[in-house]
Coordinates of C-alpha atoms in Angstrom, one line a residue:
M1310 CA 55.2 98.5 22.9
D1311 CA 52.0 97.9 20.9
S1312 CA 52.7 94.4 20.0
Y1313 CA 53.3 93.7 23.8
Q1314 CA 50.0 95.4 24.4
L1315 CA 48.2 93.1 22.0
L1316 CA 49.9 90.1 23.6
K1317 CA 49.0 91.0 27.2
V1318 CA 45.7 92.5 26.6
K1319 CA 44.1 89.3 27.8
D1320 CA 46.0 88.8 31.0
H1321 CA 45.3 92.8 31.7
M1322 CA 41.4 92.2 31.4
D1323 CA 41.4 88.8 33.1
P1324 CA 44.8 88.0 35.2
I1325 CA 43.0 84.8 36.1
A1326 CA 42.8 83.8 32.4
S1327 CA 46.5 83.2 32.0
D1328 CA 46.3 80.5 34.5
S1329 CA 43.0 78.8 33.6
P1330 CA 42.1 80.0 30.2
A1331 CA 39.3 77.2 29.9
N1332 CA 37.4 78.5 33.0
H1333 CA 37.5 82.1 31.6
P1334 CA 36.0 82.4 28.0
W1335 CA 37.0 85.5 26.0
T1336 CA 34.9 88.4 26.9
A1337 CA 33.5 91.4 25.2
A1338 CA 35.5 93.6 27.5
Q1339 CA 38.8 92.0 26.0
S1340 CA 37.7 92.3 22.7
R1341 CA 37.1 96.1 23.2
A1342 CA 40.5 96.4 24.5
Q1343 CA 41.9 94.8 21.7
F1344 CA 40.3 96.8 19.0
A1345 CA 41.7 100.0 21.3
A1346 CA 45.4 98.7 21.1
L1347 CA 44.8 98.1 17.2
A1348 CA 43.6 101.9 17.2
N1349 CA 46.3 103.1 19.3
L1350 CA 48.9 101.1 17.3
R1351 CA 47.8 102.8 14.0
W1352 CA 47.7 106.2 15.6
C1353 CA 51.1 105.6 17.2
I1354 CA 52.6 104.4 13.5
F1355 CA 50.8 107.6 12.1
R1356 CA 52.3 109.9 14.7
N1357 CA 55.8 108.4 14.8
A1358 CA 56.1 108.5 11.0
F1359 CA 56.5 112.3 11.2
R1360 CA 59.4 111.7 13.7
R1361 CA 61.6 110.0 11.2
K1362 CA 64.1 111.3 9.0
G1363 CA 62.1 113.4 6.2
G1364 CA 58.8 113.1 8.2
G1365 CA 58.5 116.9 8.2
G1366 CA 58.8 116.8 4.4
E1367 CA 55.9 114.3 4.4
L1368 CA 53.9 116.2 6.6
A1369 CA 54.4 119.3 4.5
A1370 CA 53.3 117.4 1.4
R1371 CA 50.3 116.1 3.1
I1372 CA 49.2 119.7 4.3
I1373 CA 49.5 121.1 0.6
L1374 CA 48.0 117.8 -1.1
F1375 CA 45.1 117.3 1.1
P1376 CA 43.6 120.7 0.5
I1377 CA 43.9 120.0 -3.4
L1378 CA 42.2 116.7 -2.8
G1379 CA 39.5 118.4 -0.9
V1380 CA 38.9 120.8 -4.1
V1381 CA 38.6 117.8 -6.1
A1382 CA 36.3 116.1 -3.8
F1383 CA 34.1 119.4 -3.2
G1384 CA 32.7 119.2 -6.7
P1385 CA 31.2 115.9 -6.4
I1386 CA 30.1 116.1 -3.0
I1387 CA 28.4 119.4 -3.5
G1388 CA 27.0 118.4 -6.8
A1389 CA 25.2 115.2 -5.5
G1390 CA 23.5 117.5 -2.7
F1391 CA 22.1 119.9 -5.4
G1392 CA 21.6 117.2 -7.9
A1393 CA 19.5 115.3 -5.3
Y1394 CA 17.5 118.6 -4.4
F1395 CA 16.7 119.6 -7.9
L1396 CA 15.5 116.1 -8.8
V1397 CA 13.1 115.6 -5.9
S1398 CA 12.0 119.6 -6.0
S1399 CA 11.3 119.7 -9.7
G1400 CA 9.3 116.5 -9.7
R1401 CA 11.9 114.6 -11.6
I1402 CA 12.8 111.9 -9.1
A1403 CA 12.2 109.4 -11.6
M1404 CA 15.8 110.5 -12.7
L1405 CA 17.2 109.5 -9.6
P1406 CA 19.2 106.8 -11.0
L1407 CA 21.2 108.8 -12.9
L1408 CA 22.5 110.3 -9.7
T1409 CA 22.9 107.0 -7.8
W1410 CA 25.0 105.6 -10.8
A1411 CA 27.1 108.9 -10.8
I1412 CA 27.8 108.4 -7.2
F1413 CA 29.0 104.9 -7.7
A1414 CA 31.1 106.0 -10.9
V1415 CA 32.8 108.5 -8.6
W1416 CA 33.2 106.2 -5.9
M1417 CA 35.0 103.7 -8.4
L1418 CA 37.2 106.6 -10.1
V1419 CA 38.6 107.6 -6.7
V1420 CA 39.6 103.8 -5.8
L1421 CA 41.4 103.5 -9.1
N1422 CA 43.1 106.9 -8.9
I1423 CA 43.9 107.7 -5.3
A1424 CA 45.9 105.0 -3.2
P1425 CA 44.8 104.1 0.1
P1426 CA 46.6 105.3 3.2
G1427 CA 49.7 103.3 3.6
L1428 CA 50.8 101.2 6.8
S1429 CA 54.1 100.6 8.1
F1430 CA 53.4 97.2 9.0
D1431 CA 51.2 94.5 7.2
I1432 CA 47.7 94.2 8.7
N1433 CA 47.8 90.4 8.3
T1434 CA 50.5 90.3 11.2
I1435 CA 47.7 90.3 13.7
I1436 CA 46.8 86.8 13.0
R1437 CA 49.8 85.6 15.5
F1438 CA 48.1 87.3 18.1
P1439 CA 45.0 85.9 20.2
L1440 CA 42.4 86.9 17.7
S1441 CA 39.4 85.1 16.6
F1442 CA 38.1 85.3 12.8
P1443 CA 35.2 87.8 13.6
R1444 CA 37.5 90.1 15.2
Y1445 CA 40.3 89.8 12.4
L1446 CA 37.7 90.5 9.9
T1447 CA 36.2 93.3 11.9
A1448 CA 39.6 94.8 12.1
R1449 CA 40.5 94.4 8.4
I1450 CA 37.2 96.4 7.7
V1451 CA 37.9 99.3 10.2
F1452 CA 41.5 99.8 9.0
G1453 CA 40.2 100.7 5.9
L1454 CA 37.5 103.1 6.7
L1455 CA 40.0 106.0 6.2
S1456 CA 40.8 105.4 2.4
A1457 CA 39.8 108.5 0.2
S1458 CA 37.1 106.2 -1.8
T1459 CA 35.2 105.7 1.5
V1460 CA 35.5 109.2 2.6
I1461 CA 34.8 110.9 -0.4
G1462 CA 32.1 108.3 -1.3
T1463 CA 30.3 108.4 1.9
L1464 CA 30.4 112.2 2.1
T1465 CA 28.9 112.2 -1.7
I1466 CA 26.1 109.9 -0.4
L1467 CA 25.6 111.9 3.0
S1468 CA 25.3 115.2 0.5
A1469 CA 22.5 113.5 -1.8
D1470 CA 20.6 112.4 1.4
I1471 CA 20.5 116.0 2.7
G1472 CA 19.4 117.1 -0.4
I1473 CA 16.5 114.8 -0.6
A1474 CA 15.6 115.6 2.9
I1475 CA 15.6 119.4 2.2
A1476 CA 13.5 119.0 -1.0
N1477 CA 11.1 116.5 0.7
P1478 CA 11.4 116.1 4.5
S1479 CA 9.0 113.0 4.3
L1480 CA 11.4 111.1 2.5
A1481 CA 14.2 111.7 4.6
P1482 CA 13.8 108.4 7.0
W1483 CA 13.6 106.1 4.2
S1484 CA 16.3 107.8 2.0
T1485 CA 18.7 107.6 4.8
L1486 CA 18.1 104.1 5.4
V1487 CA 18.3 103.0 1.7
L1488 CA 21.5 105.4 1.2
A1489 CA 23.3 104.1 4.2
A1490 CA 22.6 100.6 2.9
F1491 CA 24.1 101.7 -0.6
A1492 CA 27.1 103.1 1.3
L1493 CA 27.8 99.8 2.9
T1494 CA 27.1 97.8 -0.3
N1495 CA 29.7 100.2 -1.9
I1496 CA 32.1 99.8 0.8
F1497 CA 31.9 95.7 0.7
F1498 CA 32.0 96.1 -3.1
T1499 CA 35.3 97.8 -3.3
R1500 CA 36.9 95.6 -0.5
M1501 CA 35.7 92.4 -2.4
V1502 CA 37.2 93.6 -5.6
L1503 CA 40.5 94.8 -4.3
V1504 CA 41.2 91.5 -2.3
W1505 CA 40.4 89.2 -5.3
V1506 CA 42.6 91.6 -7.6
E1507 CA 45.4 91.1 -5.0
R1508 CA 44.6 87.2 -5.4
W1509 CA 44.7 87.2 -9.3
L1510 CA 48.1 89.5 -9.0
S1511 CA 49.7 87.0 -6.7
T1512 CA 51.3 85.3 -9.8
R1513 CA 53.7 86.9 -12.5
R1514 CA 51.5 85.6 -15.4
A1515 CA 48.3 87.0 -13.8
R1516 CA 49.7 90.3 -13.4
E1517 CA 51.0 90.4 -17.3
I1518 CA 47.4 89.8 -18.4
F1519 CA 45.9 92.2 -15.8
T1520 CA 48.2 94.8 -16.9
A1521 CA 47.4 94.1 -20.6
F1522 CA 43.6 94.2 -19.8
F1523 CA 44.1 97.3 -17.8
L1524 CA 45.8 99.0 -20.5
F1525 CA 43.1 98.3 -23.2
A1526 CA 40.1 99.1 -20.9
S1527 CA 41.5 102.4 -19.8
L1528 CA 42.6 103.6 -23.1
G1529 CA 39.5 102.4 -24.6
F1530 CA 37.4 104.1 -22.0
Q1531 CA 39.1 107.4 -23.0
Y1532 CA 38.5 106.8 -26.6
I1533 CA 34.6 106.2 -26.2
N1534 CA 34.7 109.3 -23.8
L1535 CA 36.1 111.7 -26.3
N1536 CA 34.4 110.3 -29.4
F1537 CA 30.9 109.6 -27.9
N1538 CA 30.5 112.1 -25.3
P1539 CA 28.4 115.1 -26.6
G1540 CA 29.7 117.4 -24.2
L1541 CA 33.1 117.1 -26.0
Q1542 CA 32.0 117.4 -29.4
G1543 CA 32.0 121.0 -29.7
R1544 CA 29.2 123.6 -30.5
H1545 CA 28.7 122.6 -34.1
H1546 CA 28.3 118.9 -32.9
R1547 CA 25.9 119.4 -30.2
A1548 CA 23.3 117.2 -32.2
S1549 CA 25.9 114.6 -32.4
S1550 CA 25.3 111.7 -34.8
H1551 CA 26.3 109.4 -31.9
L1552 CA 23.4 110.5 -29.7
P1553 CA 20.9 108.0 -31.5
L1554 CA 23.5 105.0 -30.8
L1555 CA 23.9 106.2 -27.2
R1556 CA 20.3 106.3 -26.7
K1557 CA 20.0 102.8 -28.3
I1558 CA 22.8 101.4 -25.8
F1559 CA 21.2 103.1 -22.8
H1560 CA 17.7 101.4 -23.7
H1561 CA 19.3 98.1 -23.8
I1562 CA 21.4 98.4 -20.5
Q1563 CA 18.8 100.2 -18.4
P1564 CA 16.7 96.9 -17.4
I1565 CA 20.2 95.5 -16.2
A1566 CA 21.2 98.8 -14.6
A1567 CA 18.0 99.0 -12.7
L1568 CA 19.0 95.4 -11.2
L1569 CA 22.1 96.5 -9.6
P1570 CA 22.6 98.3 -6.4
P1571 CA 22.6 101.9 -7.7
G1572 CA 19.4 101.3 -9.5
L1573 CA 17.9 99.3 -6.9
T1574 CA 18.8 102.2 -4.5
A1575 CA 17.2 105.0 -6.6
S1576 CA 14.1 102.8 -7.4
S1577 CA 13.4 102.3 -3.7
I1578 CA 13.5 105.8 -2.7
V1579 CA 11.2 106.5 -6.0
R1580 CA 8.9 103.9 -5.3
Y1581 CA 8.6 105.3 -1.6
S1582 CA 7.7 108.5 -2.8
Q1583 CA 4.8 107.1 -4.9
S1584 CA 3.5 105.5 -1.8
H1585 CA 4.5 101.9 -3.0
F1586 CA 5.8 100.9 0.2
F1587 CA 5.9 97.2 -0.4
A1588 CA 8.0 97.6 -3.9
A1589 CA 10.2 100.0 -1.7
T1590 CA 10.7 97.4 0.9
A1591 CA 11.3 94.6 -1.8
L1592 CA 14.1 96.8 -3.6
F1593 CA 15.4 97.6 -0.2
F1594 CA 15.9 94.1 0.6
G1595 CA 17.3 93.3 -3.1
L1596 CA 20.0 96.1 -2.2
A1597 CA 20.7 94.4 1.2
L1598 CA 21.2 91.1 -0.4
F1599 CA 23.9 92.5 -2.7
G1600 CA 25.8 93.9 0.3
V1601 CA 25.4 90.7 2.0
L1602 CA 26.6 88.7 -1.1
F1603 CA 29.8 91.3 -1.4
F1604 CA 30.5 91.0 2.2
S1605 CA 30.3 86.8 2.2
V1606 CA 32.7 86.9 -0.7
Y1607 CA 35.1 89.4 1.0
A1608 CA 34.8 87.4 4.1
W1609 CA 35.6 84.1 2.6
R1610 CA 38.7 85.7 1.1
M1611 CA 39.7 86.9 4.2
H1612 CA 38.9 83.5 5.9
R1613 CA 41.6 81.7 3.4
E1614 CA 44.1 84.5 4.6
F1615 CA 43.3 84.0 8.2
R1616 CA 44.0 80.2 7.8
G1617 CA 47.4 80.9 6.6
E1618 CA 47.1 80.9 2.8
N1619 CA 50.2 82.7 1.3
L1620 CA 49.9 84.5 -2.0
S1621 CA 53.5 85.0 -2.5
E1622 CA 55.1 83.5 -5.8
V1623 CA 57.6 81.7 -3.3
T1624 CA 54.7 79.3 -2.3
Q1625 CA 54.2 78.3 -5.9
P1626 CA 54.7 74.8 -6.7
N1627 CA 58.2 73.8 -7.7
Q1628 CA 59.0 72.3 -11.1
P1629 CA 58.3 68.6 -11.6
A1630 CA 60.9 66.1 -10.7
A1631 CA 61.4 65.1 -14.0
R1632 CA 62.8 68.8 -15.0
R1633 CA 65.1 68.9 -12.2
A1634 CA 66.4 65.3 -12.9
A1635 CA 68.6 66.3 -16.0
P1636 CA 70.3 69.2 -14.8
A1637 CA 71.1 67.1 -11.2
Q1638 CA 72.7 64.5 -13.3
H1639 CA 74.5 66.8 -15.4
T1640 CA 76.0 68.6 -12.6
A1641 CA 77.0 65.3 -11.0
H1642 CA 79.6 64.6 -13.6
T1643 CA 80.6 68.0 -14.5
P1644 CA 82.8 70.1 -12.2
N1645 CA 81.3 73.3 -10.9
P1646 CA 82.7 76.2 -13.0
V1647 CA 84.3 79.0 -11.2
L1648 CA 82.7 82.3 -11.6
V1649 CA 84.9 85.1 -12.8
P1650 CA 84.0 88.4 -12.9
T1651 CA 84.7 89.7 -16.6
R1652 CA 85.2 93.6 -17.7
T1653 CA 83.6 93.3 -21.1
S1654 CA 81.7 96.2 -22.4
T1655 CA 78.8 96.9 -24.7
F1656 CA 78.5 100.2 -26.4
G1657 CA 80.9 101.6 -23.7
L1658 CA 78.7 100.1 -20.6
N1659 CA 80.3 97.5 -18.5
S1660 CA 78.5 94.2 -17.6
T1661 CA 77.0 95.7 -14.3
I1662 CA 75.1 98.4 -16.4
I1663 CA 73.9 95.7 -19.1
A1664 CA 72.7 93.5 -16.5
C1665 CA 70.7 96.0 -14.8
L1666 CA 69.4 97.3 -17.9
Q1667 CA 68.1 93.8 -18.7
K1668 CA 66.3 93.7 -15.0
E1669 CA 65.0 97.4 -15.7
F1670 CA 63.3 96.2 -19.0
I1671 CA 61.8 93.4 -17.3
Y1672 CA 60.3 95.6 -14.4
L1673 CA 58.8 97.8 -17.0
R1674 CA 57.0 94.9 -18.6
R1675 CA 55.6 93.9 -15.2
N1676 CA 54.8 97.3 -13.5
I1677 CA 51.3 98.4 -14.6
N1678 CA 52.0 102.1 -13.7
Q1679 CA 55.2 102.6 -15.3
L1680 CA 53.8 100.9 -18.5
Y1681 CA 50.7 103.2 -18.4
G1682 CA 52.5 106.3 -17.9
F1683 CA 54.5 105.4 -20.8
V1684 CA 51.6 104.4 -23.1
A1685 CA 48.8 106.7 -22.1
P1686 CA 50.2 110.2 -23.1
I1687 CA 51.0 108.7 -26.5
F1688 CA 47.2 107.6 -26.9
M1689 CA 46.0 111.0 -25.6
V1690 CA 48.3 112.9 -27.8
F1691 CA 46.6 110.8 -30.8
L1692 CA 43.0 111.9 -29.6
F1693 CA 43.9 115.3 -29.1
A1694 CA 46.3 116.3 -31.9
N1695 CA 44.0 116.7 -34.7
R1696 CA 41.3 118.7 -32.4
L1697 CA 43.9 121.1 -31.1
S1698 CA 45.4 121.5 -34.9
V1699 CA 42.0 122.3 -36.0
S1700 CA 41.0 124.7 -33.3
G1701 CA 44.2 126.6 -33.8
R1702 CA 44.5 126.8 -29.8
F1703 CA 48.3 126.0 -29.9
G1704 CA 49.3 126.5 -33.4
N1705 CA 52.9 125.3 -34.1
F1706 CA 53.3 124.6 -30.1
I1707 CA 51.2 121.4 -30.3
F1708 CA 54.5 119.3 -30.5
P1709 CA 56.0 121.0 -27.2
V1710 CA 53.4 120.9 -25.0
A1711 CA 52.6 117.3 -26.1
I1712 CA 56.2 116.6 -25.3
A1713 CA 55.7 118.2 -22.0
Y1714 CA 52.6 116.3 -21.0
S1715 CA 54.1 112.9 -22.0
V1716 CA 57.3 113.6 -19.7
L1717 CA 54.9 113.6 -16.6
G1718 CA 54.2 110.1 -16.6
V1719 CA 57.8 108.7 -16.7
S1720 CA 59.4 111.4 -14.6
I1721 CA 57.4 110.7 -11.4
L1722 CA 58.3 107.1 -11.4
S1723 CA 62.0 107.9 -11.4
Y1724 CA 61.7 109.5 -8.1
N1725 CA 61.5 106.0 -6.7
A1726 CA 64.1 104.1 -8.6
L1727 CA 64.8 101.4 -6.1
G1728 CA 60.9 100.6 -5.3
M1729 CA 60.8 97.7 -7.4
D1730 CA 64.2 96.2 -6.1
G1731 CA 62.7 95.6 -2.6
S1732 CA 64.7 93.3 -0.3
G1733 CA 67.1 93.0 -3.2
V1734 CA 68.6 96.2 -2.5
Q1735 CA 70.7 94.7 0.0
L1736 CA 72.6 92.9 -2.8
Y1737 CA 73.4 96.1 -3.9
F1738 CA 75.7 96.8 -1.0
M1739 CA 77.4 93.3 -1.0
A1740 CA 77.9 92.9 -4.8
P1741 CA 81.3 94.1 -6.4
G1742 CA 79.6 97.0 -8.1
R1743 CA 78.9 100.7 -7.9
M1744 CA 75.7 102.2 -6.9
R1745 CA 76.4 104.8 -9.8
D1746 CA 76.4 102.0 -12.2
I1747 CA 73.1 100.7 -10.9
F1748 CA 71.5 104.2 -11.2
L1749 CA 73.1 104.9 -14.2
A1750 CA 71.1 101.8 -15.6
K1751 CA 68.1 103.0 -14.2
N1752 CA 68.4 106.7 -15.6
L1753 CA 69.2 105.2 -19.4
T1754 CA 66.0 103.1 -19.0
G1755 CA 64.2 106.5 -18.4
F1756 CA 66.1 108.2 -20.9
F1757 CA 65.3 105.6 -23.6
L1758 CA 61.6 105.8 -22.7
N1759 CA 61.6 109.5 -23.1
L1760 CA 63.4 109.1 -26.5
V1761 CA 60.9 106.8 -27.7
E1762 CA 58.0 108.9 -26.6
L1763 CA 59.5 111.8 -28.7
V1764 CA 59.7 109.7 -31.7
L1765 CA 56.1 108.3 -31.5
V1766 CA 54.5 112.0 -30.3
F1767 CA 56.4 113.5 -33.4
A1768 CA 55.1 110.7 -35.7
V1769 CA 51.5 111.0 -34.3
I1770 CA 51.3 114.8 -34.6
A1771 CA 52.9 114.6 -38.3
V1772 CA 50.1 112.4 -39.2
V1773 CA 47.0 113.5 -37.3
A1774 CA 47.7 117.2 -37.4
H1775 CA 50.9 118.7 -39.3
P1776 CA 54.8 118.4 -38.4
P1777 CA 56.3 121.3 -36.3
S1778 CA 59.1 123.5 -37.7
L1779 CA 62.6 122.7 -37.6
V1780 CA 63.1 125.3 -35.1
I1781 CA 60.3 124.4 -32.9
A1782 CA 61.4 120.6 -33.3
L1783 CA 65.1 121.3 -32.2
A1784 CA 64.1 123.6 -29.2
T1785 CA 61.6 121.0 -28.0
I1786 CA 64.5 118.4 -28.2
C1787 CA 66.9 120.7 -26.4
W1788 CA 64.3 121.3 -23.7
L1789 CA 63.4 117.8 -23.3
L1790 CA 67.2 116.9 -22.7
F1791 CA 67.3 119.7 -20.1
A1792 CA 64.0 118.4 -18.2
T1793 CA 65.3 114.7 -18.3
F1794 CA 68.6 115.3 -16.9
I1795 CA 67.1 117.6 -14.2
N1796 CA 64.5 114.8 -13.4
G1797 CA 67.2 112.4 -13.5
A1798 CA 69.5 114.0 -10.9
V1799 CA 66.7 115.0 -8.5
G1800 CA 65.0 111.7 -9.0
N1801 CA 68.1 109.8 -8.0
L1802 CA 68.5 112.0 -4.8
R1803 CA 65.0 111.3 -3.9
S1804 CA 65.2 107.8 -4.6
L1805 CA 67.9 107.5 -1.8
A1806 CA 66.2 109.8 0.6
A1807 CA 62.7 108.6 0.5
P1808 CA 62.4 105.1 -1.1
K1809 CA 59.1 103.3 -0.9
K1810 CA 58.7 99.7 -1.6
I1811 CA 56.4 98.7 -4.7
D1812 CA 54.4 95.6 -4.3
L1813 CA 53.1 94.8 -7.4
S1814 CA 50.6 91.9 -5.8
K1815 CA 49.1 94.6 -3.8
A1816 CA 46.3 96.8 -5.7
S1817 CA 46.3 100.6 -5.2
R1818 CA 49.8 101.2 -3.6
R1819 CA 51.6 104.4 -4.2
Q1820 CA 54.6 104.3 -6.3
A1821 CA 56.3 107.0 -4.5
S1822 CA 56.0 109.1 -1.4
Q1823 CA 53.9 112.0 -1.5
L1824 CA 56.6 114.5 -0.9
S1825 CA 58.4 112.9 -3.9
V1826 CA 55.4 113.4 -6.3
L1827 CA 54.9 116.9 -5.1
I1828 CA 58.7 117.6 -5.8
A1829 CA 58.5 115.8 -9.3
L1830 CA 55.5 118.2 -10.2
G1831 CA 57.5 121.2 -9.1
V1832 CA 60.4 120.2 -11.0
L1833 CA 58.3 119.6 -13.9
V1834 CA 56.2 122.9 -13.7
A1835 CA 59.5 124.9 -13.2
C1836 CA 61.1 123.0 -16.3
A1837 CA 58.1 124.0 -18.5
A1838 CA 58.1 127.7 -17.0
T1839 CA 61.9 128.0 -18.0
G1840 CA 61.1 126.7 -21.6
F1841 CA 58.2 129.1 -21.8
A1842 CA 60.4 132.1 -20.5
V1843 CA 62.8 131.3 -23.2
L1844 CA 60.1 131.2 -25.7
V1845 CA 58.9 134.6 -24.5
L1846 CA 62.3 136.1 -24.6
A1847 CA 62.7 134.8 -28.4
A1848 CA 59.6 136.2 -29.4
D1849 CA 60.2 139.4 -28.0
L1850 CA 63.5 139.8 -29.6
R1851 CA 61.9 138.4 -32.6
R1852 CA 64.8 135.6 -33.1
P1853 CA 63.0 132.2 -32.9
W1854 CA 66.1 130.5 -33.3
L1855 CA 67.6 131.9 -30.1
M1856 CA 65.5 129.4 -28.3
I1857 CA 67.9 126.6 -29.6
P1858 CA 71.3 127.8 -28.1
V1859 CA 69.7 129.0 -24.9
L1860 CA 67.8 125.5 -24.3
F1861 CA 71.0 123.8 -25.4
A1862 CA 73.0 125.6 -23.0
L1863 CA 70.5 124.8 -20.0
A1864 CA 70.6 121.1 -21.1
V1865 CA 74.6 121.0 -21.0
A1866 CA 74.1 122.6 -17.6
A1867 CA 71.6 120.1 -16.5
F1868 CA 73.7 117.1 -17.8
T1869 CA 76.8 118.8 -15.6
F1870 CA 74.4 118.7 -12.6
F1871 CA 73.3 115.0 -13.4
L1872 CA 77.0 113.9 -13.6
V1873 CA 77.9 115.6 -10.2
V1874 CA 74.8 114.0 -8.5
L1875 CA 75.4 110.4 -10.2
N1876 CA 79.2 110.3 -9.2
R1877 CA 78.3 111.1 -5.3
L1878 CA 75.6 108.2 -5.2
D1879 CA 77.9 105.9 -3.8
T1880 CA 78.5 108.0 -0.9
I1881 CA 74.8 109.0 -0.4
A1882 CA 73.7 105.6 -0.7
L1883 CA 76.1 104.3 2.0
N1884 CA 75.0 107.2 4.2
H1885 CA 71.4 106.1 3.8
R1886 CA 71.9 102.3 3.8
E1887 CA 70.0 101.7 7.1
A1888 CA 67.1 103.7 5.9
L1889 CA 66.7 102.0 2.4
T1890 CA 66.8 98.4 3.8
E1891 CA 64.7 99.3 6.8
E1892 CA 61.9 100.7 4.1
L1893 CA 62.6 98.3 1.2
C1894 CA 63.1 94.9 3.2
K1895 CA 59.9 95.5 5.4
T1896 CA 57.2 92.9 4.9

């Protein structure tokens, strides 16, 4: 219905245009009708998504998660308003660049950590309709205005503007104009960066390089923040030895930061408050030039897509003819071999499981979110274990706390096990193999990652702090088995009930549905609460060794539950095959 509306909007606005389009050019009324059709299309997609199977759970997850997101966003928004009011009212308006840079940092952090709202169709498909490039560009911009980064960032800037207006009403007109330009500049900057990241991620080698860069940059930032941030140095390190170095770095980058959009925004408001109107206007035009530059680069990228550029790896050039000639000549004189399925096994695993294991490890190398979820917990344990050991906050329980934290990154990704397969899920129903074997290979990959993390976390804690006691170590291993089997069973069920396609060439895409993420967190919290209850029980009975048989019994029960679910996956997958192919095969 919506596609029909888009196709017929021109005839609806001007019936004569279908007979003689040359005599009746496109009008503004038709453009408005076209944008109204796009808005109605998005609303219908959003509304109808909750009518599908599992839509009620997704709605409940959004109702639960949105207040949490609101609480997270409440701090920066209110803080920006009070910070702007304090700087202006106390005569410290010269420090306003610190606030604008903080707003910019919050905006970028939200872009990196919160995925934009997903659509049930690719926005590029509207190119097929009677649409000019300016209208296509406008539609691309408007369709992203509801992203979390844009909403939170804009509200933060609005709060800062309100704070400035309350502290000094005479600054309100100019600060509103400058901060509005700053908001548009940030919007165009994030759009420009995301589309070019998607351009770079269109090839496999570029994704691998970007994955390595992202890992080193993110972990390096965590290390610098922990070791150079005075607020994290403790009371006896308030006058940290790193402060002179930080001041030196700040003085070196301050001239450069003043020429970038956050610095230009604050400097323009400061100059206007000092009655230097010409300088304030010049700085404002500098900010506007940045916005125009970001918009132009974004528009150029969109124009390439509008002209039909396809970033899929399928469109990459084929191998040279010289490389294809040798195999062709060889096959011309050699009869085609007949492929006969084999029943060989390795370590008790059949050939289907072995092949799927190889595929899963290739996925691991290419999926930046899964790789980051595996590496980051180990690195964070390395950073915090020594401090926690010195402070004595967790005592001998640093190891189980670190293991519980490390499980989080891997377990959530197991709730969308088929996401990386995409349209290849159709082969699972045609190949002579069981869905049980396919999921077992995926589960074994997750179990192996948990085992590696267990060994690495133990080694890190033994080196930077002190190794746990034998009772704590064995009890932690039993708890890990319990949590791993529970997460594996529930993750398999959610992977079939609510699959979500993972496109590695698209930046900031969710790895699982919101309800699956909520269930994963709930399962992990329940497992942690169970382990804590067993710990309290053993402490009350003054029998610490009691934790081992109790947690081992829970692990055996969880393993039994995992096997029951695993043996029913073929039937469940067959019952959900339409939903699986519909979600994972869409473009």
